[in-house]
PDB file of C-alpha atoms in Angstrom:
ATOM      1  CA  UNK B   1      84.583 -33.030-180.461  1.00 49.00           C
ATOM      2  CA  UNK B   2      88.195 -33.201-179.175  1.00 57.00           C
ATOM      3  CA  UNK B   3      89.740 -29.747-178.712  1.00 57.00           C
ATOM      4  CA  UNK B   4      92.848 -30.773-180.682  1.00 62.00           C
ATOM      5  CA  UNK B   5      90.756 -31.647-183.727  1.00 67.00           C
ATOM      6  CA  UNK B   6      91.430 -29.320-186.681  1.00 70.00           C
ATOM      7  CA  UNK B   7      87.728 -28.591-187.189  1.00 76.00           C
ATOM      8  CA  UNK B   8      87.332 -27.543-183.548  1.00 79.00           C
ATOM      9  CA  UNK B   9      90.116 -24.984-184.056  1.00 82.00           C
ATOM     10  CA  UNK B  10      88.421 -23.629-187.163  1.00 86.00           C
ATOM     11  CA  UNK B  11      85.034 -23.508-185.428  1.00 87.00           C
ATOM     12  CA  UNK B  12      86.600 -21.690-182.455  1.00 87.00           C
ATOM     13  CA  UNK B  13      87.941 -19.011-184.811  1.00 90.00           C
ATOM     14  CA  UNK B  14      84.607 -18.654-186.577  1.00 90.00           C
ATOM     15  CA  UNK B  15      82.502 -18.664-183.402  1.00 91.00           C
ATOM     16  CA  UNK B  16      84.782 -16.320-181.439  1.00 93.00           C
ATOM     17  CA  UNK B  17      85.214 -13.839-184.297  1.00 94.00           C
ATOM     18  CA  UNK B  18      82.336 -11.778-182.879  1.00 95.00           C
ATOM     19  CA  UNK B  19      84.053 -11.737-179.495  1.00 95.00           C
ATOM     20  CA  UNK B  20      87.281 -10.523-181.139  1.00 96.00           C
ATOM     21  CA  UNK B  21      85.421  -7.699-182.828  1.00 95.00           C
ATOM     22  CA  UNK B  22      83.620  -6.800-179.599  1.00 96.00           C
ATOM     23  CA  UNK B  23      86.839  -6.624-177.553  1.00 95.00           C
ATOM     24  CA  UNK B  24      88.813  -4.712-180.175  1.00 94.00           C
ATOM     25  CA  UNK B  25      86.219  -2.318-181.560  1.00 94.00           C
ATOM     26  CA  UNK B  26      83.546  -1.899-178.898  1.00 95.00           C
ATOM     27  CA  UNK B  27      85.642  -2.176-175.735  1.00 94.00           C
ATOM     28  CA  UNK B  28      88.793  -0.738-177.310  1.00 91.00           C
ATOM     29  CA  UNK B  29      91.164  -2.920-175.278  1.00 88.00           C
ATOM     30  CA  UNK B  30      94.746  -1.643-175.189  1.00 82.00           C
ATOM     31  CA  UNK B  31      96.104  -5.075-176.121  1.00 90.00           C
ATOM     32  CA  UNK B  32      94.162  -8.264-176.818  1.00 91.00           C
ATOM     33  CA  UNK B  33      95.401 -11.685-177.883  1.00 90.00           C
ATOM     34  CA  UNK B  34      93.400 -14.835-178.558  1.00 91.00           C
ATOM     35  CA  UNK B  35      94.534 -18.272-179.669  1.00 88.00           C
ATOM     36  CA  UNK B  36      91.776 -20.868-179.939  1.00 86.00           C
ATOM     37  CA  UNK B  37      89.707 -20.481-176.795  1.00 85.00           C
ATOM     38  CA  UNK B  38      92.472 -18.843-174.728  1.00 87.00           C
ATOM     39  CA  UNK B  39      92.728 -15.075-174.577  1.00 90.00           C
ATOM     40  CA  UNK B  40      94.372 -12.270-172.645  1.00 90.00           C
ATOM     41  CA  UNK B  41      93.553  -8.600-172.325  1.00 91.00           C
ATOM     42  CA  UNK B  42      96.329  -6.217-171.261  1.00 88.00           C
ATOM     43  CA  UNK B  43      95.566  -2.856-169.671  1.00 89.00           C
ATOM     44  CA  UNK B  44      97.613  -0.580-167.404  1.00 87.00           C
ATOM     45  CA  UNK B  45      94.605   0.818-165.504  1.00 89.00           C
ATOM     46  CA  UNK B  46      93.181  -1.730-163.027  1.00 91.00           C
ATOM     47  CA  UNK B  47      89.764  -0.061-162.908  1.00 93.00           C
ATOM     48  CA  UNK B  48      89.457  -0.141-166.693  1.00 93.00           C
ATOM     49  CA  UNK B  49      90.689  -3.745-166.766  1.00 92.00           C
ATOM     50  CA  UNK B  50      87.976  -4.783-164.298  1.00 93.00           C
ATOM     51  CA  UNK B  51      85.410  -3.027-166.505  1.00 95.00           C
ATOM     52  CA  UNK B  52      86.749  -4.786-169.637  1.00 95.00           C
ATOM     53  CA  UNK B  53      86.662  -8.118-167.833  1.00 94.00           C
ATOM     54  CA  UNK B  54      83.042  -7.664-166.732  1.00 95.00           C
ATOM     55  CA  UNK B  55      81.970  -6.616-170.224  1.00 96.00           C
ATOM     56  CA  UNK B  56      83.839  -9.493-171.898  1.00 95.00           C
ATOM     57  CA  UNK B  57      82.422 -12.093-169.503  1.00 94.00           C
ATOM     58  CA  UNK B  58      78.922 -10.681-169.979  1.00 96.00           C
ATOM     59  CA  UNK B  59      79.276 -10.754-173.788  1.00 96.00           C
ATOM     60  CA  UNK B  60      80.485 -14.360-173.737  1.00 95.00           C
ATOM     61  CA  UNK B  61      77.694 -15.417-171.376  1.00 95.00           C
ATOM     62  CA  UNK B  62      74.749 -13.573-172.965  1.00 96.00           C
ATOM     63  CA  UNK B  63      75.612 -13.420-176.673  1.00 95.00           C
ATOM     64  CA  UNK B  64      77.776 -16.496-177.284  1.00 94.00           C
ATOM     65  CA  UNK B  65      76.389 -18.637-174.410  1.00 94.00           C
ATOM     66  CA  UNK B  66      79.908 -19.439-173.143  1.00 93.00           C
ATOM     67  CA  UNK B  67      81.361 -19.383-169.638  1.00 92.00           C
ATOM     68  CA  UNK B  68      84.837 -18.534-168.421  1.00 91.00           C
ATOM     69  CA  UNK B  69      86.749 -21.158-166.462  1.00 90.00           C
ATOM     70  CA  UNK B  70      87.130 -19.684-162.932  1.00 89.00           C
ATOM     71  CA  UNK B  71      90.657 -21.138-162.658  1.00 88.00           C
ATOM     72  CA  UNK B  72      91.765 -19.146-165.698  1.00 85.00           C
ATOM     73  CA  UNK B  73      89.978 -15.887-164.870  1.00 88.00           C
ATOM     74  CA  UNK B  74      92.778 -13.925-163.197  1.00 87.00           C
ATOM     75  CA  UNK B  75      94.056 -10.390-163.018  1.00 88.00           C
ATOM     76  CA  UNK B  76      97.650  -9.775-161.994  1.00 84.00           C
ATOM     77  CA  UNK B  77     100.597  -7.488-162.615  1.00 86.00           C
ATOM     78  CA  UNK B  78     102.608  -8.179-165.750  1.00 82.00           C
ATOM     79  CA  UNK B  79     105.909  -8.138-163.824  1.00 84.00           C
ATOM     80  CA  UNK B  80     104.975 -11.547-162.347  1.00 85.00           C
ATOM     81  CA  UNK B  81     105.036 -13.103-165.799  1.00 84.00           C
ATOM     82  CA  UNK B  82     102.130 -14.678-167.625  1.00 85.00           C
ATOM     83  CA  UNK B  83     102.126 -18.330-168.660  1.00 86.00           C
ATOM     84  CA  UNK B  84     100.320 -18.357-172.003  1.00 84.00           C
ATOM     85  CA  UNK B  85     100.487 -21.073-174.668  1.00 83.00           C
ATOM     86  CA  UNK B  86     103.658 -22.632-173.275  1.00 84.00           C
ATOM     87  CA  UNK B  87     105.569 -19.366-173.029  1.00 85.00           C
ATOM     88  CA  UNK B  88     106.160 -17.120-170.033  1.00 88.00           C
ATOM     89  CA  UNK B  89     105.603 -13.488-171.050  1.00 85.00           C
ATOM     90  CA  UNK B  90     106.912 -10.392-169.260  1.00 84.00           C
ATOM     91  CA  UNK B  91     106.596  -6.748-170.307  1.00 84.00           C
ATOM     92  CA  UNK B  92     110.089  -6.799-171.819  1.00 83.00           C
ATOM     93  CA  UNK B  93     110.730 -10.409-172.759  1.00 83.00           C
ATOM     94  CA  UNK B  94     109.616 -14.014-172.905  1.00 86.00           C
ATOM     95  CA  UNK B  95     110.927 -17.533-172.460  1.00 86.00           C
ATOM     96  CA  UNK B  96     109.777 -21.036-173.162  1.00 88.00           C
ATOM     97  CA  UNK B  97     108.486 -22.705-170.008  1.00 87.00           C
ATOM     98  CA  UNK B  98     110.382 -25.677-168.556  1.00 88.00           C
ATOM     99  CA  UNK B  99     107.710 -28.173-169.571  1.00 90.00           C
ATOM    100  CA  UNK B 100     108.016 -27.238-173.240  1.00 87.00           C
ATOM    101  CA  UNK B 101     111.820 -27.224-173.174  1.00 87.00           C
ATOM    102  CA  UNK B 102     111.641 -30.777-171.794  1.00 89.00           C
ATOM    103  CA  UNK B 103     109.099 -31.684-174.470  1.00 87.00           C
ATOM    104  CA  UNK B 104     111.422 -30.436-177.230  1.00 86.00           C
ATOM    105  CA  UNK B 105     114.243 -32.570-175.847  1.00 85.00           C
ATOM    106  CA  UNK B 106     112.047 -35.672-175.668  1.00 87.00           C
ATOM    107  CA  UNK B 107     110.174 -35.387-178.953  1.00 87.00           C
ATOM    108  CA  UNK B 108     112.804 -33.908-181.266  1.00 87.00           C
ATOM    109  CA  UNK B 109     113.231 -35.974-184.431  1.00 85.00           C
ATOM    110  CA  UNK B 110     114.528 -35.165-187.886  1.00 83.00           C
ATOM    111  CA  UNK B 111     111.010 -34.872-189.296  1.00 85.00           C
ATOM    112  CA  UNK B 112     109.997 -32.143-186.796  1.00 87.00           C
ATOM    113  CA  UNK B 113     113.220 -30.122-186.470  1.00 89.00           C
ATOM    114  CA  UNK B 114     111.735 -27.206-188.411  1.00 88.00           C
ATOM    115  CA  UNK B 115     108.745 -26.829-186.109  1.00 88.00           C
ATOM    116  CA  UNK B 116     110.799 -27.006-182.953  1.00 88.00           C
ATOM    117  CA  UNK B 117     113.417 -24.688-184.446  1.00 90.00           C
ATOM    118  CA  UNK B 118     110.767 -22.010-184.905  1.00 88.00           C
ATOM    119  CA  UNK B 119     109.593 -22.365-181.314  1.00 87.00           C
ATOM    120  CA  UNK B 120     113.129 -22.231-179.947  1.00 91.00           C
ATOM    121  CA  UNK B 121     114.188 -19.361-182.218  1.00 88.00           C
ATOM    122  CA  UNK B 122     111.496 -17.037-180.918  1.00 86.00           C
ATOM    123  CA  UNK B 123     111.331 -18.059-177.259  1.00 88.00           C
ATOM    124  CA  UNK B 124     114.686 -19.513-176.149  1.00 86.00           C
ATOM    125  CA  UNK B 125     117.848 -17.754-175.039  1.00 87.00           C
ATOM    126  CA  UNK B 126     121.285 -18.286-176.612  1.00 89.00           C
ATOM    127  CA  UNK B 127     122.213 -21.120-174.230  1.00 91.00           C
ATOM    128  CA  UNK B 128     119.019 -23.059-174.984  1.00 90.00           C
ATOM    129  CA  UNK B 129     119.573 -22.526-178.719  1.00 91.00           C
ATOM    130  CA  UNK B 130     123.106 -24.005-178.454  1.00 92.00           C
ATOM    131  CA  UNK B 131     121.653 -27.022-176.622  1.00 91.00           C
ATOM    132  CA  UNK B 132     119.016 -27.336-179.347  1.00 91.00           C
ATOM    133  CA  UNK B 133     121.645 -27.277-182.100  1.00 91.00           C
ATOM    134  CA  UNK B 134     123.591 -30.011-180.293  1.00 90.00           C
ATOM    135  CA  UNK B 135     120.428 -32.096-180.009  1.00 89.00           C
ATOM    136  CA  UNK B 136     119.792 -31.715-183.739  1.00 90.00           C
ATOM    137  CA  UNK B 137     123.393 -32.742-184.409  1.00 88.00           C
ATOM    138  CA  UNK B 138     123.021 -35.820-182.193  1.00 85.00           C
ATOM    139  CA  UNK B 139     119.786 -36.817-183.951  1.00 82.00           C
ATOM    140  CA  UNK B 140     121.451 -36.381-187.342  1.00 80.00           C
ATOM    141  CA  UNK B 141     124.399 -38.505-186.253  1.00 76.00           C
ATOM    142  CA  UNK B 142     122.073 -41.219-184.938  1.00 71.00           C
ATOM    143  CA  UNK B 143     120.299 -41.340-188.303  1.00 66.00           C
ATOM    144  CA  UNK B 144     123.632 -41.446-190.135  1.00 63.00           C
ATOM    145  CA  UNK B 145     124.866 -44.335-188.016  1.00 59.00           C
ATOM    146  CA  UNK B 146     121.630 -46.269-188.520  1.00 57.00           C
ATOM    147  CA  UNK B 147     121.920 -46.097-192.297  1.00 57.00           C
ATOM    148  CA  UNK B 148     125.531 -47.350-192.444  1.00 55.00           C
TER     149      UNK B 148
END
């Protein structure tokens, strides 16, 4: 089943609900975030983080019969920034990654302005928001000219 399929997203939430409960209630992770099959665990103590990682991987492997992609299984300091779901996250801020800014520019149309506005509003700086508003204005003008 393709990962973008709506049912696969629903099944991921149902199937990984036990993992969510395990990480939050049994392991007591300081901060945990999961979207679909991607997740992060944040902890300030490296020793505890290694313990949480081992426990989480073991739970996924033994209970849910899932494996972690070795390319995605990384531990690093938060100051480096974490690329997660198209956003770069730091301890005191975030920004939309370049690929997604380019995607907004290329795919913006009047029927999807609202969706892209929400993304830009929460993850873009003031300069990027001004550029976005200009793009929306250009798209609106193009539509107006077409209907003349």
